[in-house]
CSV table of C-alpha atoms (C1' of nucleotides) in Angstrom, one decimal:
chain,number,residue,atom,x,y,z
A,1,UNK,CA,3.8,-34.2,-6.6
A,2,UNK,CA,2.4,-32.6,-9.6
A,3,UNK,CA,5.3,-31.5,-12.6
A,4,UNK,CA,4.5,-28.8,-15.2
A,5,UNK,CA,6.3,-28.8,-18.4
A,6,UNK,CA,6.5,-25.9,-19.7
A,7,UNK,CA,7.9,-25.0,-23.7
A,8,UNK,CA,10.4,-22.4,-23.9
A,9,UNK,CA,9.8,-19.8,-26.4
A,10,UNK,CA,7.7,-22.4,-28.5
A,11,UNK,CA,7.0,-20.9,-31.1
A,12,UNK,CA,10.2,-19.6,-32.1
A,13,UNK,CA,11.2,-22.8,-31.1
A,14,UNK,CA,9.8,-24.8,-33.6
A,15,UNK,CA,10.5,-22.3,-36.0
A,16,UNK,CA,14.4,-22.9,-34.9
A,17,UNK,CA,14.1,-26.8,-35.2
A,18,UNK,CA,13.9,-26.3,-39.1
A,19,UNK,CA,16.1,-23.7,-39.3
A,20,UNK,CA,19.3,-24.8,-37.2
A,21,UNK,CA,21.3,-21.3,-38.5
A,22,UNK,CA,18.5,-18.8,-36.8
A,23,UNK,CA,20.3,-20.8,-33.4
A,24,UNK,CA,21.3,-18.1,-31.0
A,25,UNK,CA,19.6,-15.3,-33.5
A,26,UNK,CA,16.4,-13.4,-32.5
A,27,UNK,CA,13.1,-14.3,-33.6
A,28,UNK,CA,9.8,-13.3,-32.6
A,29,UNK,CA,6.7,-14.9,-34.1
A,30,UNK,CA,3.6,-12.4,-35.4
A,31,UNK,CA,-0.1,-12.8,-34.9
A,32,UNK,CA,-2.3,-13.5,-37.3
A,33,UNK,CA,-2.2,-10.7,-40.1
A,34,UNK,CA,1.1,-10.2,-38.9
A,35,UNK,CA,-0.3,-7.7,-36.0
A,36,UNK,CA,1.8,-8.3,-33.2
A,37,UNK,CA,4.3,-10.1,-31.3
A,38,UNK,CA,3.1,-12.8,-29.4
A,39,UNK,CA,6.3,-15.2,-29.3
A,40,UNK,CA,9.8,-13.7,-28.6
A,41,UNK,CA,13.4,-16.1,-28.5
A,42,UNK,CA,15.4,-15.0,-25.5
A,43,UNK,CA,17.9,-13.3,-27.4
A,44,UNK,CA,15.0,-11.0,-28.8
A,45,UNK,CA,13.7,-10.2,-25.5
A,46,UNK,CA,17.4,-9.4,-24.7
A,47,UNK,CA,16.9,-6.6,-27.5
A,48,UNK,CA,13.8,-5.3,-26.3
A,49,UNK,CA,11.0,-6.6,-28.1
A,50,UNK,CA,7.9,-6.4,-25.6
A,51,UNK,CA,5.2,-9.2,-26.0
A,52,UNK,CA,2.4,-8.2,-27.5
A,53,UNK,CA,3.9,-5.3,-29.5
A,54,UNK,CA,2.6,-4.0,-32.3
A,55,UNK,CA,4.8,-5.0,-35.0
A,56,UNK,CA,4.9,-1.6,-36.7
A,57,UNK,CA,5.8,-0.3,-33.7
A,58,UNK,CA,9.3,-2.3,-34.0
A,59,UNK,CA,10.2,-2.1,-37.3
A,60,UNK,CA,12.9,0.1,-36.7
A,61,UNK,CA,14.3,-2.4,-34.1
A,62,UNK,CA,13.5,-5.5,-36.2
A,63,UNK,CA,16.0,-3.9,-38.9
A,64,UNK,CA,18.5,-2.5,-36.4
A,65,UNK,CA,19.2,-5.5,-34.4
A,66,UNK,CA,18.7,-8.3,-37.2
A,67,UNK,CA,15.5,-9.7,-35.7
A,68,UNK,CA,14.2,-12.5,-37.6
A,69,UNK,CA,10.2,-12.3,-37.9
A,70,UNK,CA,7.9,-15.3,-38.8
A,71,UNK,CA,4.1,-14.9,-39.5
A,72,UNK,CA,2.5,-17.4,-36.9
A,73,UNK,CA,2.3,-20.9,-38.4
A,74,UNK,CA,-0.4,-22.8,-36.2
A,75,UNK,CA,-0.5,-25.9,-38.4
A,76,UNK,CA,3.1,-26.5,-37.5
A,77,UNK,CA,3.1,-25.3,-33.7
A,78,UNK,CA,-0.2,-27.4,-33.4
A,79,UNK,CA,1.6,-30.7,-35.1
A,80,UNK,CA,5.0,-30.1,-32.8
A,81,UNK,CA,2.7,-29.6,-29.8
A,82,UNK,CA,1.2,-32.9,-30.6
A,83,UNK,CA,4.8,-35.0,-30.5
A,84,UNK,CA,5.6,-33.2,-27.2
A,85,UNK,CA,3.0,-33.9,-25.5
A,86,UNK,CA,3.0,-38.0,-26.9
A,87,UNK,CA,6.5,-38.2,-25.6
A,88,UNK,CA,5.8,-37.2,-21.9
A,89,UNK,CA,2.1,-39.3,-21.9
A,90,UNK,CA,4.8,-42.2,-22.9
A,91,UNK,CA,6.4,-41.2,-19.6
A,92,UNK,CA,4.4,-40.4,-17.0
A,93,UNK,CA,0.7,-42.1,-15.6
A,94,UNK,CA,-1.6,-39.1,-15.8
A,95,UNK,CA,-1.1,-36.1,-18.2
A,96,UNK,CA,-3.7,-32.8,-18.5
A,97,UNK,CA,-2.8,-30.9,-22.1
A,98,UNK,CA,-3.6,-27.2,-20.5
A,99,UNK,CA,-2.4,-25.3,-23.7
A,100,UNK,CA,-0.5,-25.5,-26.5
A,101,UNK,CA,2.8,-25.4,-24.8
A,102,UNK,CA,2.2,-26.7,-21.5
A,103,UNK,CA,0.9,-29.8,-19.6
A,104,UNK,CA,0.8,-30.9,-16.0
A,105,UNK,CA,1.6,-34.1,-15.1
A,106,UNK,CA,1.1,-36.2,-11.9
A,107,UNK,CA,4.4,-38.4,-10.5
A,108,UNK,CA,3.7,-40.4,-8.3
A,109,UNK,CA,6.1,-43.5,-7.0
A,110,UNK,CA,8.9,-42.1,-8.4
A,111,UNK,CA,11.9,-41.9,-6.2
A,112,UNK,CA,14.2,-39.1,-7.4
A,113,UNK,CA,12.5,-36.7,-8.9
A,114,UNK,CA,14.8,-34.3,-9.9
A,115,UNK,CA,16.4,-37.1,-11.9
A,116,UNK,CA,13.1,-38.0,-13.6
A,117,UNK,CA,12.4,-34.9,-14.8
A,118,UNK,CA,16.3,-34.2,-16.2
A,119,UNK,CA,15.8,-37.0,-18.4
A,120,UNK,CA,12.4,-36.3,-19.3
A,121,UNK,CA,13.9,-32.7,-20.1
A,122,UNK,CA,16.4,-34.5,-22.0
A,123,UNK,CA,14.3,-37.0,-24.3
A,124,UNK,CA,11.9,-34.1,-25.2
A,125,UNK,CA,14.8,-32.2,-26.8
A,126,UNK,CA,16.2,-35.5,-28.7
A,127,UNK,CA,12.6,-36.3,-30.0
A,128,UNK,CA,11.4,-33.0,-31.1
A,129,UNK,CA,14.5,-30.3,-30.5
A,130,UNK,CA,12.0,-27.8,-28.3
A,131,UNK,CA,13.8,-26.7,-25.3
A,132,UNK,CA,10.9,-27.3,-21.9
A,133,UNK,CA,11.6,-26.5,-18.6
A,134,UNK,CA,10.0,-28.4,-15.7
A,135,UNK,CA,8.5,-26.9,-12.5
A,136,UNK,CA,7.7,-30.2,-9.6
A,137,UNK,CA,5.6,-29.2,-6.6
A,138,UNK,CA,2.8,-30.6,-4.5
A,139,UNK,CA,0.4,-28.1,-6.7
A,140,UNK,CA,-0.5,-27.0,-9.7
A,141,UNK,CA,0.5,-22.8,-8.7
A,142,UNK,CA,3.7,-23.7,-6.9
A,143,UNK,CA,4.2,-26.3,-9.9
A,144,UNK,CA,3.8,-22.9,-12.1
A,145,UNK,CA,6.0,-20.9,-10.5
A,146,UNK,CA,8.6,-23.8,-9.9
A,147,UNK,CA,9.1,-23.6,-13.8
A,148,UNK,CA,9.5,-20.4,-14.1
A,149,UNK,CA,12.6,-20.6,-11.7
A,150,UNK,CA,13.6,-23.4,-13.7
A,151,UNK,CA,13.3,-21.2,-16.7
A,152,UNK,CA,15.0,-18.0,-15.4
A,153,UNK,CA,18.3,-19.3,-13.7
A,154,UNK,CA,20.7,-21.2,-15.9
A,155,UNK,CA,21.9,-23.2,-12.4
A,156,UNK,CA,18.5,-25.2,-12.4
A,157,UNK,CA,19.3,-27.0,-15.9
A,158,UNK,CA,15.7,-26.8,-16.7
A,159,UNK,CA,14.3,-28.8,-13.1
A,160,UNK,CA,13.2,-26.8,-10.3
A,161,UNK,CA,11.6,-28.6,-7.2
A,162,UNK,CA,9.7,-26.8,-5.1
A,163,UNK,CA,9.2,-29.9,-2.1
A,164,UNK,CA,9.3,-28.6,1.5
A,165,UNK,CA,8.1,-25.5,3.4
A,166,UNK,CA,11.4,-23.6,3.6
A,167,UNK,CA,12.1,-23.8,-0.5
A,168,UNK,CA,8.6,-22.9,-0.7
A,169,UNK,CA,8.2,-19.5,1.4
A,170,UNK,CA,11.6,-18.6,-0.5
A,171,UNK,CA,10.3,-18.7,-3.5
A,172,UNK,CA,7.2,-16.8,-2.4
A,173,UNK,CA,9.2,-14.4,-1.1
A,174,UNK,CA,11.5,-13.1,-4.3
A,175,UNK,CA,8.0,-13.6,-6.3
A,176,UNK,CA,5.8,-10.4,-6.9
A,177,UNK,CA,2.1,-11.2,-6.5
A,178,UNK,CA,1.3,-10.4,-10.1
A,179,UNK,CA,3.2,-13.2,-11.3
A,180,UNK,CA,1.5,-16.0,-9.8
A,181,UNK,CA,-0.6,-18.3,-12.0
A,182,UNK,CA,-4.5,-16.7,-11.1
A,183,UNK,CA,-3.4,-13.4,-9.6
A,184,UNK,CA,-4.2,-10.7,-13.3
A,185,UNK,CA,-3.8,-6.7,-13.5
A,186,UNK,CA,-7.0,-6.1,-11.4
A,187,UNK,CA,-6.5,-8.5,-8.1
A,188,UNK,CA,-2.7,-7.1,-8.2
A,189,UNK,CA,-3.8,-3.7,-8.0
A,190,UNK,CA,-6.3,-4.7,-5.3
A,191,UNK,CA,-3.7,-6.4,-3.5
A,192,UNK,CA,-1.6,-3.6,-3.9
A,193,UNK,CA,-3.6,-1.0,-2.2
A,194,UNK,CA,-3.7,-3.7,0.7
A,195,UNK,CA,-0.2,-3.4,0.8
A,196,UNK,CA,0.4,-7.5,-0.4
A,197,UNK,CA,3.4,-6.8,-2.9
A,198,UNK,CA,4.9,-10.5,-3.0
A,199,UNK,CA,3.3,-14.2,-3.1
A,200,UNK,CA,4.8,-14.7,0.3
A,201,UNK,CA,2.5,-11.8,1.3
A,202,UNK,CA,-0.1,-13.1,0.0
A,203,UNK,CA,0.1,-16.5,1.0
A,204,UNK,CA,0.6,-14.8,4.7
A,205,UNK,CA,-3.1,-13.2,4.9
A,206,UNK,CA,-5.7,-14.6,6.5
A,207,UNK,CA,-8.0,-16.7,4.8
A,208,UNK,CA,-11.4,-15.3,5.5
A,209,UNK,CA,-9.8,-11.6,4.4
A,210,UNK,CA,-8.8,-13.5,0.8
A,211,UNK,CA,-12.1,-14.9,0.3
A,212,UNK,CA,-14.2,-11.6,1.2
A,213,UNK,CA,-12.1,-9.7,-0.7
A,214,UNK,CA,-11.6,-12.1,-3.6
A,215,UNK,CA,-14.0,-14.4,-3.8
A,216,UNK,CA,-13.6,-18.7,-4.2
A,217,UNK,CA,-11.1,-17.6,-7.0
A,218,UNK,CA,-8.4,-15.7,-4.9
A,219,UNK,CA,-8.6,-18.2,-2.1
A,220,UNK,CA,-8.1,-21.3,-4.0
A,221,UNK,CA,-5.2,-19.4,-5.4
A,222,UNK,CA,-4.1,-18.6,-1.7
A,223,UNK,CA,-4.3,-22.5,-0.3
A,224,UNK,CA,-2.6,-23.5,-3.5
A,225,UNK,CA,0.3,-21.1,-2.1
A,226,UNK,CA,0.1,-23.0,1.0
A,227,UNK,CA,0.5,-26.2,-0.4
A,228,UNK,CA,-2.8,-27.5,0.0
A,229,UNK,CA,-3.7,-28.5,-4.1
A,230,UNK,CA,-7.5,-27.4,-5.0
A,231,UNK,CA,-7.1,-27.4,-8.3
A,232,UNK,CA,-8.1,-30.3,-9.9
A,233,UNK,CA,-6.5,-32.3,-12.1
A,234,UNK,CA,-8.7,-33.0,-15.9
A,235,UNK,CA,-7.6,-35.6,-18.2
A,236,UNK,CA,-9.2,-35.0,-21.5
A,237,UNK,CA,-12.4,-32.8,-21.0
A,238,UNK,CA,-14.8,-31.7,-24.3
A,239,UNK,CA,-14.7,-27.9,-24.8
A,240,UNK,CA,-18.0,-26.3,-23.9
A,241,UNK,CA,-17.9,-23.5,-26.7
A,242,UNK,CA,-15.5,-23.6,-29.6
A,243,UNK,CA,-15.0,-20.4,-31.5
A,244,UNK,CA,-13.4,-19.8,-35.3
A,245,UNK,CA,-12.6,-15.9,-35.3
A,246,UNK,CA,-10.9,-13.9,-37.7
A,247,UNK,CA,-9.3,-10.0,-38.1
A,248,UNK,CA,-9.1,-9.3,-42.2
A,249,UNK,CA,-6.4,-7.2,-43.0
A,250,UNK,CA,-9.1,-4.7,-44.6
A,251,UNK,CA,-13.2,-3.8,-43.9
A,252,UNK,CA,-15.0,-5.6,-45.4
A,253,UNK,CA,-18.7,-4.4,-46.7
A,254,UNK,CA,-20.3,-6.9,-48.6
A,255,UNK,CA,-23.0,-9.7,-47.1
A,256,UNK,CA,-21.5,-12.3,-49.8
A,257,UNK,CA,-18.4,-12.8,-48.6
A,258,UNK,CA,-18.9,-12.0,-45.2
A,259,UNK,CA,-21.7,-15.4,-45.7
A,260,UNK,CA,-18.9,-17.3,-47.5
A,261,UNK,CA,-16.6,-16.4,-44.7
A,262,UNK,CA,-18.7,-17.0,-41.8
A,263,UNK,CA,-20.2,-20.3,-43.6
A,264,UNK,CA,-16.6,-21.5,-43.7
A,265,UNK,CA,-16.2,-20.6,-39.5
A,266,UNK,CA,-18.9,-22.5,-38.9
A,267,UNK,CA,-17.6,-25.9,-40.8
A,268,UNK,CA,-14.4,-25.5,-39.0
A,269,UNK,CA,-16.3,-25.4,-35.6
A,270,UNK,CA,-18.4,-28.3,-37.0
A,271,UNK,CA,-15.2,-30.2,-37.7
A,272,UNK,CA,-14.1,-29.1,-34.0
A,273,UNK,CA,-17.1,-30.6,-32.6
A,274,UNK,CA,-16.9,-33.9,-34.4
A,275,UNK,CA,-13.4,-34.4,-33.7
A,276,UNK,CA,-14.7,-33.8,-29.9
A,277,UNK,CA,-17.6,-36.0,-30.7
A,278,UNK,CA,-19.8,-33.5,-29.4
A,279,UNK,CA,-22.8,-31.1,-30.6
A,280,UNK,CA,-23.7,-27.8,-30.2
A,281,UNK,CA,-27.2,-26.4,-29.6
A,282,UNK,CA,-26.6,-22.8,-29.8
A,283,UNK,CA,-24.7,-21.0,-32.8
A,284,UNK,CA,-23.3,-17.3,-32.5
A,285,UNK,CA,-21.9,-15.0,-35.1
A,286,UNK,CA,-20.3,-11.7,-34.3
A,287,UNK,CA,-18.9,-8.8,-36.2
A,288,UNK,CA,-16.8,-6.2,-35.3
A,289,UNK,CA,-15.8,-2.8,-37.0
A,290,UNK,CA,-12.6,-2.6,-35.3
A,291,UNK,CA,-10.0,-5.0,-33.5
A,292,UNK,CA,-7.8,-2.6,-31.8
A,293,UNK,CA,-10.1,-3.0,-28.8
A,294,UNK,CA,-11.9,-5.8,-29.4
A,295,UNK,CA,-14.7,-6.5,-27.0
A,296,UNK,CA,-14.8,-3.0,-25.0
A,297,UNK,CA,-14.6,-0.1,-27.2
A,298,UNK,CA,-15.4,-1.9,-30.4
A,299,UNK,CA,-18.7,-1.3,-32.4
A,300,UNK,CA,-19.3,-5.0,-31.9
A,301,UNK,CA,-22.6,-7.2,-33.0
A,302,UNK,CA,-23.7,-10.4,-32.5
A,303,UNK,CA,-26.9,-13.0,-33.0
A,304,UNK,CA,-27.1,-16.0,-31.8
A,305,UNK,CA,-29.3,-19.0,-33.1
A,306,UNK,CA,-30.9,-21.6,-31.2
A,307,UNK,CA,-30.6,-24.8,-33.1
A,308,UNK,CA,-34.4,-27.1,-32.7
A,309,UNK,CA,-31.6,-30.4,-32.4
A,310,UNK,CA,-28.0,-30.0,-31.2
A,311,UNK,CA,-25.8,-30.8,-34.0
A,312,UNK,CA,-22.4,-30.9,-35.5
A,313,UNK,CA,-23.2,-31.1,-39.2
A,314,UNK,CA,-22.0,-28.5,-41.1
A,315,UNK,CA,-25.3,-27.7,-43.4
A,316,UNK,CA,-27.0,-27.0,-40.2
A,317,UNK,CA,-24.0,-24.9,-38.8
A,318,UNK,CA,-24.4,-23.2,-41.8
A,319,UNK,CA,-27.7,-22.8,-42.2
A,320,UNK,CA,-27.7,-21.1,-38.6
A,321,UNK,CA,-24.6,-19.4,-39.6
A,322,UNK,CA,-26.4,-17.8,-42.4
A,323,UNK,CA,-29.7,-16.7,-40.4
A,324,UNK,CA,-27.5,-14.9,-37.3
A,325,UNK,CA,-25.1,-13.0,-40.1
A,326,UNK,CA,-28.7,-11.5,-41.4
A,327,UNK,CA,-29.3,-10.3,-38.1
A,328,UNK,CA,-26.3,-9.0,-37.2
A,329,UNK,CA,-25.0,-7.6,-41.4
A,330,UNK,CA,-25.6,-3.9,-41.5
A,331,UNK,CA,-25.6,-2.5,-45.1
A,332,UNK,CA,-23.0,0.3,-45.3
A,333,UNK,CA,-20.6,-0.8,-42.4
A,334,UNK,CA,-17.1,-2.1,-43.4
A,335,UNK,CA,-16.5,-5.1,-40.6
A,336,UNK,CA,-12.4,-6.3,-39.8
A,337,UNK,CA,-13.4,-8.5,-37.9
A,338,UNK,CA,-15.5,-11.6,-37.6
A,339,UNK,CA,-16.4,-15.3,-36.0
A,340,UNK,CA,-18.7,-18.2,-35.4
A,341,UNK,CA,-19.0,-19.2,-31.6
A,342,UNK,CA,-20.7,-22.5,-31.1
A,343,UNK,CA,-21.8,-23.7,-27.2
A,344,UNK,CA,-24.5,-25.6,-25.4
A,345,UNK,CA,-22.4,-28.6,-26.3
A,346,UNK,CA,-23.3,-31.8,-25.4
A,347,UNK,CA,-22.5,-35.4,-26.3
A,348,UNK,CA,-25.6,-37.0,-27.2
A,349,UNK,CA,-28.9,-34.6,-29.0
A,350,UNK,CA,-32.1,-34.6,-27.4
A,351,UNK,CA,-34.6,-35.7,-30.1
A,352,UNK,CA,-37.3,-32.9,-31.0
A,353,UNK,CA,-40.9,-33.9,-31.6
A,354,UNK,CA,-40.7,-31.6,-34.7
A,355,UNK,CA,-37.4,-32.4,-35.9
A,356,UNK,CA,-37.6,-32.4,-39.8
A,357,UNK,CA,-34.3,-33.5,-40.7
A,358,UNK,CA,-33.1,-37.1,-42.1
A,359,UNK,CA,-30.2,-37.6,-39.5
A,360,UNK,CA,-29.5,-41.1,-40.7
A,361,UNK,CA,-29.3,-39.7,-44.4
A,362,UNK,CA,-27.3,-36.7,-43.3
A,363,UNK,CA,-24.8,-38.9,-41.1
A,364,UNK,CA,-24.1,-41.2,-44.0
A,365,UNK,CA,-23.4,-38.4,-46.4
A,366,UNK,CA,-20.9,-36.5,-43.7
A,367,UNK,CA,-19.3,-40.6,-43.4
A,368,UNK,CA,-18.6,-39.9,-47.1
A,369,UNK,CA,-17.4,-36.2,-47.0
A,370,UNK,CA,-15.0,-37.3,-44.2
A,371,UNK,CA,-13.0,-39.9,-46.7
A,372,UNK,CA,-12.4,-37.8,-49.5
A,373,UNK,CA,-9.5,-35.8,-48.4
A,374,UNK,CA,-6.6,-34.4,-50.3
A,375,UNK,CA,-3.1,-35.9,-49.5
A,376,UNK,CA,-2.5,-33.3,-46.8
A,377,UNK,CA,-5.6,-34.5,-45.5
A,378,UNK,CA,-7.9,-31.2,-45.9
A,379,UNK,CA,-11.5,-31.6,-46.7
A,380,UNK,CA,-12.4,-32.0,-50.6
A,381,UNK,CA,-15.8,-31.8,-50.6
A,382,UNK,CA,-17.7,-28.1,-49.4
A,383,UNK,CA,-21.1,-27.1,-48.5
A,384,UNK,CA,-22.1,-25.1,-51.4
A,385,UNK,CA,-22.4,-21.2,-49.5
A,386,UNK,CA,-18.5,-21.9,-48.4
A,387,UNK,CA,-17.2,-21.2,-51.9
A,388,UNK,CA,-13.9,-21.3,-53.2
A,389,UNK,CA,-13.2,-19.6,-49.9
A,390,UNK,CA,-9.4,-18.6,-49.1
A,391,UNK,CA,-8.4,-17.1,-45.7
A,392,UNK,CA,-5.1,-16.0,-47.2
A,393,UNK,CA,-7.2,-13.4,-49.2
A,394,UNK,CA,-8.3,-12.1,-46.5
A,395,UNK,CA,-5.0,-12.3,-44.3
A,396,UNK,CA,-1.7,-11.0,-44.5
A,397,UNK,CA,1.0,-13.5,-43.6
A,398,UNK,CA,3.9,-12.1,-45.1
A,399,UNK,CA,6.4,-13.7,-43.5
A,400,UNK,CA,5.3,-17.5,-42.8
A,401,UNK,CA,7.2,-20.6,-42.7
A,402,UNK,CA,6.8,-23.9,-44.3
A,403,UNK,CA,4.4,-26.5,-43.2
A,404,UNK,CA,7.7,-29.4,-42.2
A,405,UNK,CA,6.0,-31.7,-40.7
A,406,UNK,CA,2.4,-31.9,-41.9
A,407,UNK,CA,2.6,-31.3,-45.9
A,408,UNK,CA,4.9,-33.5,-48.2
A,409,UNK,CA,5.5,-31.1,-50.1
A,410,UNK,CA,7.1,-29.1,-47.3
A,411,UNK,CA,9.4,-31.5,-46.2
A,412,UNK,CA,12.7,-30.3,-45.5
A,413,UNK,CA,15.7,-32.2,-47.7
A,414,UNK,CA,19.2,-32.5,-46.3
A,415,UNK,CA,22.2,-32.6,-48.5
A,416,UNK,CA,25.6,-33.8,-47.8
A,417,UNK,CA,27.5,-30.7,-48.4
A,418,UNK,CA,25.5,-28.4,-46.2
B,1,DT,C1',-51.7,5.9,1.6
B,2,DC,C1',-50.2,1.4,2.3
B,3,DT,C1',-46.8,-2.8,-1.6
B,4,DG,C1',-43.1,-9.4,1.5
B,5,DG,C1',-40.0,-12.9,1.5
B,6,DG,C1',-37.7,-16.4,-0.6
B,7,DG,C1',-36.2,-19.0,-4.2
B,8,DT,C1',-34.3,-20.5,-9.1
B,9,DC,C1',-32.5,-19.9,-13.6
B,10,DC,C1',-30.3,-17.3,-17.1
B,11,DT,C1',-27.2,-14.1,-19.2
B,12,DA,C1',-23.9,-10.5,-19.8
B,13,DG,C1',-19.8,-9.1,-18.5
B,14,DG,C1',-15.5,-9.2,-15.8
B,15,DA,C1',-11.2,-11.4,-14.8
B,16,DC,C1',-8.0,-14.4,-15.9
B,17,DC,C1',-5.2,-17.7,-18.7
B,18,DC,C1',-1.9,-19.0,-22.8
C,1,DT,C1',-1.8,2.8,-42.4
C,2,DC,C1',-0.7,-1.3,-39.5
C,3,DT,C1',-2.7,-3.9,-32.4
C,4,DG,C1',-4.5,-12.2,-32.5
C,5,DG,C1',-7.3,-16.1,-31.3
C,6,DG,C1',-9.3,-19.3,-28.2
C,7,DG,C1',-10.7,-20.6,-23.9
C,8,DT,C1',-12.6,-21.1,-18.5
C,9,DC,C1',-14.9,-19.7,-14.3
C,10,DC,C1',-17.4,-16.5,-11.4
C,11,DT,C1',-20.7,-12.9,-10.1
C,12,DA,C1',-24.3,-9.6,-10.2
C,13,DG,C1',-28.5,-8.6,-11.5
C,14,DG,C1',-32.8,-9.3,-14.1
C,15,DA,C1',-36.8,-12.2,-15.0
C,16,DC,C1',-39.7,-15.1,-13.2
C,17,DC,C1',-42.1,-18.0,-9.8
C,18,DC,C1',-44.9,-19.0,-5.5
DNA sequence: TCTGGGGTCCTAGGACCC
DNA sequence: TCTGGGGTCCTAGGACCC
């Protein structure tokens, strides 16, 4: 059987561990520069507030209904992601991290499940205070959809089991199509037309219609459904392109700082790579005028750079960093939005006849750079083109959080009286 | 005037996910 | 005025080859 755990809320979650009087309040958590919603407590979806909206669209809302708001705090999500997921490795043989609030786990051996996972449930929310629910079936889709059952009904206490055919096509059947793991706007349309409304319709279809109609995809996602697992399961596999983007809350015009900006992307994806102990031989740097429909109708620009040796030093980020931004940089346009995309990654570099760099020389040096850290553990020494670089310039974040659990200075005191 | 058949590799873009 | 950031996989079609 395969369990998903699955963080409720997290966000405002953790943002509720370290504040015990917004319990029972509604929160919702901002995007970076404060954009929009992209984490809601259940008492503010209770008042309306719709994922993803704009969050000048809900002002009015946010005042009338006492809505806490939090700018998005990564470092602390990312550190309280970290303790949940050590806590159910501790417990179970084989765990795949599949975002930051989810992982599915494998459970084999164990006799009553249910009561596994209730005290699994239970040990998470005495370690760390985040609320999970858990979704057990024999696959990774039904596992999905088994947690959000456990989620929605209070009766479940967090556990749902999805383990034989009858609980199974029940499920299916109260389950719209569109809300099962795989199945996005497009397919559901699709399906739509075909007349397939729920899972169980889905899952009822032939198999040779759901793979001409929907390629490898849409059928693995229709056997899943039937109980036959095809998804496989991935312990810790390296990313094959890591990306460092940004949206500034103004447009910016001048090659200086865009350089200083987009040298600093490109250390953090060197500091990505080497924490993945991998290297990239292909950098890419993008700019776009406008974020409100990134990708589509955005004026966007890109170059990428093919490095002579894959690597993961920073100078040579950089320095490829540098050349794509001068191929991409237009004098005269103001850009909100920019990034640093590095892929071809692999673990060892293929040697070039004409390589020209000192690697043993530049290896010791990064040895060096890596020790001297500042007590929070952030980077002391710089590549020269990163300047005295500050994302918060370029960032609003009006309404963030302390950093609890990762900064002493943050740490939150306790006195008697309160 | 008439212009094959079969294959590989690469890339951009679509679709989906959290 | 103000709409995030970071991924994966798949496919179609172009370039190229014999």
């Amino acid at each position: 059987m395969i369990g998903l755990i699955d963080c409720n809320n997290f966000y405002a979650s953790c943002e509720r561990v370290f504040n015990p009087s917004l319990q029972g309040k509604p929160i919702v958590v901002l995007s970076n520069n404060d954009g929009c919603v992209i984490a809601r407590s259940n008492e503010a979806k209770a008042c309306g507030v719709e994922m993803g909206a704009p969050f000048f669209k809900i002002s009015d809302l946010v005042r009338q209904k006492n809505i806490h708001v939090f700018s998005s705090n990564y470092t602390l999500y990312g550190d309280m992601s970290r303790r949940v997921m050590t806590l159910v490795r501790d417990s179970v043989p084989q765990l795949e991290v599949y975002s930051i609030d989810e992982c599915f786990v494998v459970l084999e051996g164990i006799t009553n499940l249910k009561q596994f996972a209730v005290e699994l449930r239970a040990k998470i929310i005495k370690g760390t205070g985040i609320p999970v629910s858990i979704g057990l079936a024999p696959t990774k889709t039904l596992a999905k959809l088994a947690a959000t059952f456990a989620k929605k009904y209070k009766a479940y206490d967090g556990v749902c089991l999805i383990d034989n055919p009858e609980k199974r096509s029940k499920a299916l059947q109260v389950t719209a199509v569109n809300k099962i793991w795989g199945i996005g706007r497009r397919t559901f349309s699709s399906l739509a037309q075909h007349g397939v409304l729920t899972a169980f319709d889905f899952s009822q279809k032939d198999s040779s219609w759901v793979q001409h109609n929907y390629t490898v995809t849409g059928l693995r996602t229709w056997k899943e459904l039937n109980g036959i697992p095809c998804i496989d399961f991935e312990s810790v596999s390296a990313k094959k392109s890591i990306t460092t983007s940004r949206s500034f809350n103004r447009k910016l015009t001048s090659f200086d700082e865009l350089l200083e900006i987009v040298a600093n992307f490109a250390a953090a994806c060197s500091r990505k790579l080497l924490e993945q102990k991998s290297m990239a031989k292909t950098l890419l740097v993008f700019l776009y005028t406008d974020t409100r429909y990134a990708g589509s109708n955005a004026q966007s620009n890109a170059a990428k750079v093919t490095l002579d040796v894959a690597s993961s030093h920073p100078s040579e980020l950089i320095k490829a960093a540098r050349l794509a931004l001068q191929l991409v940089f237009n004098q005269g346009t103001g850009y909100k939005k920019a990034g640093v995309i590095v892929s071809d990654i692999t673990g060892v570099a293929q040697a070039s006849l004409f390589d020209v760099v000192d690697r043993e020389r530049q290896n010791r040096l990064l040895k060096v750079a890596e020790q001297i850290k500042n007590k929070n553990g952030e980077d002391m020494l710089k590549i020269a083109s990163q300047g005295s670089f500050e994302l918060g310039n370029y960032m609003d974040r009006k309404f963030v959080s302390k950093h609890y659990t990762t900064n002493f200075s943050d740490i939150i005191s306790v006195s008697a009286d309160s």
